[in-house]
Coordinates of C-alpha atoms in Angstrom, one line a residue:
Chain A
M871 CA 25.5 3.1 -10.7
G872 CA 26.5 6.5 -11.8
E873 CA 24.8 6.0 -15.2
R874 CA 21.5 5.1 -13.6
I875 CA 21.6 8.2 -11.4
L876 CA 22.6 10.4 -14.4
E877 CA 19.7 8.8 -16.3
A878 CA 17.3 9.8 -13.5
M879 CA 18.7 13.3 -13.5
T880 CA 18.7 14.2 -17.2
P881 CA 15.4 14.7 -19.0
K882 CA 14.7 12.2 -21.8
K883 CA 13.7 13.5 -25.2
I884 CA 10.4 12.0 -26.3
F885 CA 9.8 13.9 -29.6
S886 CA 10.6 17.2 -31.1
I887 CA 8.5 20.0 -32.7
Q888 CA 9.8 21.0 -36.1
L889 CA 9.7 24.6 -36.9
P890 CA 11.4 26.3 -39.9
G891 CA 15.0 26.8 -38.8
V892 CA 14.7 25.5 -35.2
E893 CA 13.9 22.2 -33.7
I894 CA 12.3 22.3 -30.2
P895 CA 12.9 19.1 -28.3
V896 CA 10.0 18.0 -26.1
T897 CA 11.3 16.1 -23.0
D898 CA 9.5 13.9 -20.5
V899 CA 9.8 16.8 -18.0
V900 CA 7.6 18.9 -20.3
I901 CA 5.1 16.1 -20.9
V902 CA 4.7 15.3 -17.2
S903 CA 4.1 19.0 -16.6
W904 CA 1.5 19.1 -19.3
I905 CA -0.2 16.1 -17.8
I906 CA -0.2 17.7 -14.3
M907 CA -1.6 20.9 -15.8
A908 CA -4.4 19.0 -17.5
V909 CA -5.2 17.1 -14.3
I910 CA -5.3 20.4 -12.4
I911 CA -7.6 22.0 -15.0
I912 CA -9.9 19.0 -15.1
L913 CA -10.1 18.9 -11.2
A914 CA -10.7 22.6 -11.1
L915 CA -13.6 22.3 -13.6
L916 CA -15.0 19.3 -11.8
F917 CA -14.9 20.9 -8.4
T918 CA -16.2 24.3 -9.3
S919 CA -19.1 23.3 -11.6
R920 CA -22.6 23.5 -10.2
L921 CA -21.8 25.6 -7.1
K922 CA -24.7 26.1 -4.8
L923 CA -25.5 28.5 -2.0
V924 CA -25.9 25.6 0.4
P925 CA -22.8 23.5 -0.2
D926 CA -22.8 19.8 -0.5
K927 CA -19.8 17.7 0.7
R928 CA -17.7 18.2 -2.4
Q929 CA -18.2 22.0 -2.4
A930 CA -17.5 22.2 1.4
A931 CA -14.2 20.5 0.9
V932 CA -13.2 22.9 -1.8
E933 CA -14.4 25.9 0.3
I934 CA -12.3 24.7 3.3
T935 CA -9.2 24.4 1.1
V936 CA -9.6 27.8 -0.5
E937 CA -10.3 29.4 2.8
G938 CA -7.2 27.8 4.3
L939 CA -5.2 29.1 1.4
Y940 CA -6.6 32.6 1.7
N941 CA -5.8 32.6 5.5
M942 CA -2.3 31.4 4.8
V943 CA -1.7 34.3 2.3
K944 CA -3.4 36.8 4.6
N945 CA -0.9 36.1 7.4
Q946 CA 1.9 36.9 5.1
T947 CA 0.6 39.8 2.9
G948 CA -1.9 41.7 5.1
H949 CA -4.9 43.4 3.7
H950 CA -4.1 43.0 -0.1
Y951 CA -4.4 39.2 0.3
A952 CA -7.5 38.8 -2.0
M953 CA -5.4 40.0 -4.9
V954 CA -2.4 37.8 -4.2
A955 CA -4.0 34.5 -3.0
P956 CA -5.0 33.2 -6.5
Y957 CA -1.4 33.3 -7.7
I958 CA 0.0 31.7 -4.6
G959 CA -2.7 29.1 -4.6
T960 CA -2.0 28.2 -8.2
I961 CA 1.8 27.7 -7.7
L962 CA 1.2 25.8 -4.4
I963 CA -1.2 23.3 -6.1
F964 CA 1.1 22.9 -9.1
L965 CA 4.2 22.4 -6.9
V966 CA 2.4 20.0 -4.5
I967 CA 1.3 17.8 -7.4
S968 CA 4.6 18.0 -9.3
N969 CA 6.8 17.4 -6.3
V970 CA 5.0 14.2 -5.2
V971 CA 4.2 12.9 -8.7
S972 CA 6.8 10.1 -8.4
I973 CA 4.5 8.3 -5.9
F974 CA 2.1 7.7 -8.8
N975 CA 4.7 5.5 -10.5
I976 CA 2.5 2.4 -10.6
L977 CA 3.6 0.9 -13.9
P978 CA 6.4 -1.7 -13.6
D979 CA 9.7 -1.4 -15.3
W980 CA 9.0 -3.5 -18.4
E981 CA 12.6 -4.0 -19.3
Y982 CA 13.4 -5.4 -15.9
L983 CA 10.4 -7.8 -16.1
H984 CA 11.5 -8.9 -19.6
R985 CA 14.9 -9.8 -18.2
L986 CA 13.3 -11.6 -15.3
T987 CA 10.7 -13.6 -17.2
G988 CA 12.2 -13.8 -20.7
W989 CA 8.8 -12.9 -22.4
K990 CA 9.5 -11.2 -25.7
L991 CA 6.2 -9.3 -25.6
L992 CA 7.2 -7.2 -22.6
D993 CA 10.2 -5.7 -24.3
H994 CA 8.0 -3.8 -26.8
I995 CA 6.2 -1.8 -24.2
P996 CA 8.0 1.5 -23.6
T997 CA 9.0 2.1 -20.0
L998 CA 7.5 5.3 -18.7
R999 CA 8.9 6.5 -15.4
I1000 CA 7.2 9.5 -13.9
L1001 CA 9.7 11.6 -12.0
P1002 CA 9.0 15.1 -10.6
P1003 CA 9.4 17.8 -13.3
T1004 CA 10.8 20.1 -10.6
R1005 CA 14.0 18.0 -10.6
N1006 CA 15.0 19.9 -13.7
V1007 CA 16.6 23.3 -13.1
N1008 CA 14.8 24.8 -16.1
V1009 CA 11.4 24.3 -14.5
T1010 CA 12.4 25.7 -11.1
A1011 CA 14.2 28.6 -12.8
A1012 CA 10.9 29.5 -14.6
M1013 CA 9.1 29.3 -11.3
G1014 CA 11.6 31.6 -9.6
I1015 CA 11.4 34.2 -12.4
M1016 CA 7.6 34.0 -12.3
S1017 CA 7.8 34.7 -8.6
I1018 CA 9.9 37.8 -8.9
L1019 CA 7.8 39.1 -11.8
A1020 CA 4.7 38.6 -9.5
V1021 CA 6.5 40.6 -6.8
I1022 CA 7.0 43.5 -9.3
I1023 CA 3.5 43.3 -10.8
Y1024 CA 1.7 43.2 -7.5
S1025 CA 3.9 45.9 -6.1
V1026 CA 3.1 48.1 -9.1
R1027 CA -0.6 47.3 -8.9
A1028 CA -0.8 48.1 -5.2
K1029 CA 1.3 51.3 -5.1
G1030 CA 1.8 52.4 -8.7
V1031 CA 5.1 52.6 -10.6
I1032 CA 6.4 55.6 -8.5
G1033 CA 5.6 53.8 -5.3
W1034 CA 7.4 50.7 -6.5
I1035 CA 10.6 52.7 -7.3
K1036 CA 10.4 54.5 -4.0
N1037 CA 10.5 51.0 -2.4
F1038 CA 14.1 50.7 -3.4
K1039 CA 15.3 53.3 -0.9
K1040 CA 13.8 51.7 2.1
P1041 CA 14.6 51.8 5.0
I1042 CA 17.4 54.2 4.1
G1043 CA 19.0 55.4 0.8
L1044 CA 22.1 53.5 1.5
M1045 CA 20.3 50.2 0.9
I1046 CA 19.5 50.8 -2.8
P1047 CA 22.2 48.5 -4.2
F1048 CA 21.2 45.7 -1.8
N1049 CA 17.5 46.1 -2.6
I1050 CA 18.4 45.8 -6.3
L1051 CA 20.5 42.7 -5.6
D1052 CA 17.5 41.2 -3.8
Y1053 CA 15.7 41.1 -7.2
I1054 CA 18.5 39.0 -8.6
F1055 CA 19.3 36.7 -5.7
R1056 CA 15.7 35.9 -4.6
P1057 CA 14.7 34.1 -7.8
V1058 CA 18.1 32.3 -7.8
S1059 CA 17.8 31.1 -4.3
L1060 CA 14.1 30.1 -4.8
C1061 CA 15.1 28.2 -7.9
F1062 CA 18.0 26.4 -6.4
R1063 CA 16.3 25.6 -3.1
L1064 CA 13.5 23.7 -4.9
F1065 CA 15.7 22.2 -7.5
G1066 CA 18.3 21.0 -5.0
N1067 CA 15.8 19.5 -2.6
I1068 CA 13.8 17.6 -5.2
L1069 CA 16.8 16.4 -7.1
G1070 CA 18.4 15.3 -3.8
G1071 CA 15.3 13.3 -3.0
V1072 CA 15.3 11.7 -6.4
I1073 CA 19.0 10.8 -6.2
I1074 CA 18.7 9.3 -2.7
M1075 CA 15.6 7.3 -3.7
E1076 CA 17.4 6.1 -6.8
L1077 CA 20.4 4.9 -4.6
I1078 CA 17.9 3.1 -2.3
Y1079 CA 16.2 1.4 -5.3
I1080 CA 19.7 0.2 -6.4
V1081 CA 20.7 -1.1 -3.0
L1082 CA 17.5 -2.4 -1.6
P1083 CA 14.8 -2.8 -4.2
V1084 CA 12.2 -4.5 -2.0
A1085 CA 9.9 -3.1 0.7
I1086 CA 12.3 -0.6 2.3
P1087 CA 11.9 2.1 -0.4
A1088 CA 8.2 2.3 0.4
A1089 CA 8.9 3.6 3.9
L1090 CA 11.7 5.9 2.9
S1091 CA 9.7 7.2 -0.1
L1092 CA 7.2 8.6 2.5
Y1093 CA 9.9 11.0 3.7
F1094 CA 12.0 11.7 0.6
D1095 CA 9.1 11.9 -1.9
L1096 CA 6.0 12.9 0.0
F1097 CA 7.1 14.9 3.1
D1098 CA 10.0 16.7 1.4
G1099 CA 8.0 17.5 -1.7
L1100 CA 5.1 18.9 0.3
L1101 CA 7.4 20.9 2.6
Q1102 CA 9.3 22.4 -0.3
A1103 CA 6.1 23.3 -2.2
Y1104 CA 4.8 25.0 1.0
V1105 CA 8.1 26.8 1.6
F1106 CA 8.2 28.0 -2.0
A1107 CA 4.7 29.3 -1.9
I1108 CA 5.1 31.0 1.6
L1109 CA 8.4 32.6 0.6
T1110 CA 6.8 34.0 -2.5
A1111 CA 3.9 35.3 -0.5
M1112 CA 6.3 36.8 2.0
Y1113 CA 8.3 38.6 -0.7
I1114 CA 5.1 39.9 -2.3
G1115 CA 3.8 41.0 1.1
E1116 CA 7.1 42.8 1.8
A1117 CA 6.9 44.7 -1.5
I1118 CA 3.2 45.7 -1.3
E1119 CA 3.0 46.6 2.4
S1120 CA 5.8 48.8 3.9
Chain L
M1095 CA 42.2 15.3 -12.8
E1096 CA 39.1 13.2 -12.4
S1097 CA 39.9 12.3 -8.8
I1098 CA 40.5 15.9 -7.9
G1099 CA 37.0 16.6 -9.1
L1100 CA 35.6 13.8 -6.9
L1101 CA 37.6 15.2 -3.9
A1102 CA 36.2 18.7 -4.6
A1103 CA 32.7 17.4 -4.8
G1104 CA 33.2 15.7 -1.4
I1105 CA 34.5 19.0 0.1
A1106 CA 31.6 20.9 -1.4
V1107 CA 29.0 18.7 0.3
L1108 CA 30.6 19.5 3.7
S1109 CA 28.6 22.7 3.6
G1110 CA 25.8 20.5 4.9
V1111 CA 27.4 20.7 8.4
G1112 CA 26.5 24.4 8.7
A1113 CA 22.9 23.9 7.7
G1114 CA 22.5 21.0 10.1
V1115 CA 23.8 23.0 13.0
G1116 CA 21.7 26.0 12.0
I1117 CA 18.4 24.1 11.6
G1118 CA 19.2 22.2 14.9
I1119 CA 19.5 25.5 16.8
A1120 CA 16.4 26.9 15.2
T1121 CA 14.3 23.9 16.0
G1122 CA 15.6 23.8 19.6
K1123 CA 14.7 27.5 20.1
A1124 CA 11.3 26.9 18.5
T1125 CA 10.6 24.0 20.8
E1126 CA 11.5 26.2 23.8
A1127 CA 9.2 29.0 22.5
I1128 CA 6.3 26.6 22.0
A1129 CA 6.8 25.2 25.5
R1130 CA 6.6 28.7 26.9
Q1131 CA 3.7 29.9 24.8
P1132 CA 1.7 27.0 23.4
E1133 CA -1.0 29.4 22.0
M1134 CA 1.6 30.8 19.5
A1135 CA 2.5 27.4 18.1
N1136 CA 1.1 28.1 14.6
K1137 CA 3.0 31.2 14.0
I1138 CA 6.2 29.8 15.5
T1139 CA 6.0 26.7 13.2
T1140 CA 5.5 28.9 10.1
T1141 CA 8.5 31.0 11.1
L1142 CA 10.5 27.9 11.8
L1143 CA 9.8 26.5 8.4
I1144 CA 10.8 29.7 6.6
G1145 CA 14.0 29.9 8.7
G1146 CA 14.7 26.3 8.1
A1147 CA 14.4 26.8 4.4
M1148 CA 16.7 29.8 4.5
A1149 CA 19.3 27.9 6.5
E1150 CA 19.0 24.9 4.2
A1151 CA 19.9 27.0 1.2
T1152 CA 23.7 27.0 2.0
A1153 CA 23.7 23.2 2.1
L1154 CA 21.9 23.1 -1.2
Y1155 CA 24.4 25.4 -2.9
G1156 CA 27.1 23.0 -1.8
F1157 CA 25.0 20.1 -3.1
V1158 CA 24.4 21.7 -6.5
V1159 CA 28.1 22.6 -6.8
A1160 CA 29.0 19.0 -6.0
L1161 CA 26.6 17.7 -8.7
M1162 CA 28.1 20.1 -11.2
L1163 CA 31.6 18.8 -10.3
L1164 CA 30.5 15.2 -10.7
F1165 CA 28.3 15.4 -13.8
V1166 CA 28.9 18.5 -15.9
K1167 CA 31.8 17.7 -18.2

């Protein structure tokens, strides 16, 4: 049982890129992220091509989504929202898709089918399990670092370098060390919050698949994969928006 | 040595108790607030989600520590 959970936790190496001196392993986490990025780019191109003044159904749906996003960011960041909203929207869409991507696991486990039926042919098809890339701490660490860099960049863009540095001694000069610590602990807590939630969901689902492989997982997957993933994506995006808002307003 | 690690992992996960109590209190208060002022429901829900995420963090640190104790050799 432990092996199966460990297998779900650790990224699998698919191939590696050979460079002179170094070898860069490419894991399934990276491949799934690439696929998600490609899907997002294709969807974005499909939905934003041929925009008209009088929107049709497809364009109206996109406009409602974008407007909702802008309103969400506006509530958190105030009047600079038009500058921040594209970044928040991007990470929200990426996280929503990558957190719930395990519900698109429609291909069966070929090895299991091979053992069940005894057909030799099935053994040659490689099993591809799609698990959320955010279950890996490297992905969420990158997202956390990106968020804190965004805080710095937007703060500098809104108030200039001097204004950003002056931010450190708010509300009083005594708070300087705590404000500096904020820049270290915020990305760490963002990173571990997302990582822990998604990995927890993956492990619990894996346990359920081992104990009750039929029918029950479908109902529980709604909570652990779908609801939890969507909630965590929302929380990550809204916390980033809140940090940015805090840094550019005051 | 192995079994001590397992015990430690079990103790680390106990941090979930605090998060459960915290989120319970927050949700109770949010329900009260919405009952009093239903027109503020949207804002209260957003605040509740953010607060819930903050309260949950402690439980997750415990969970991550437990995972490290179990799987990182």
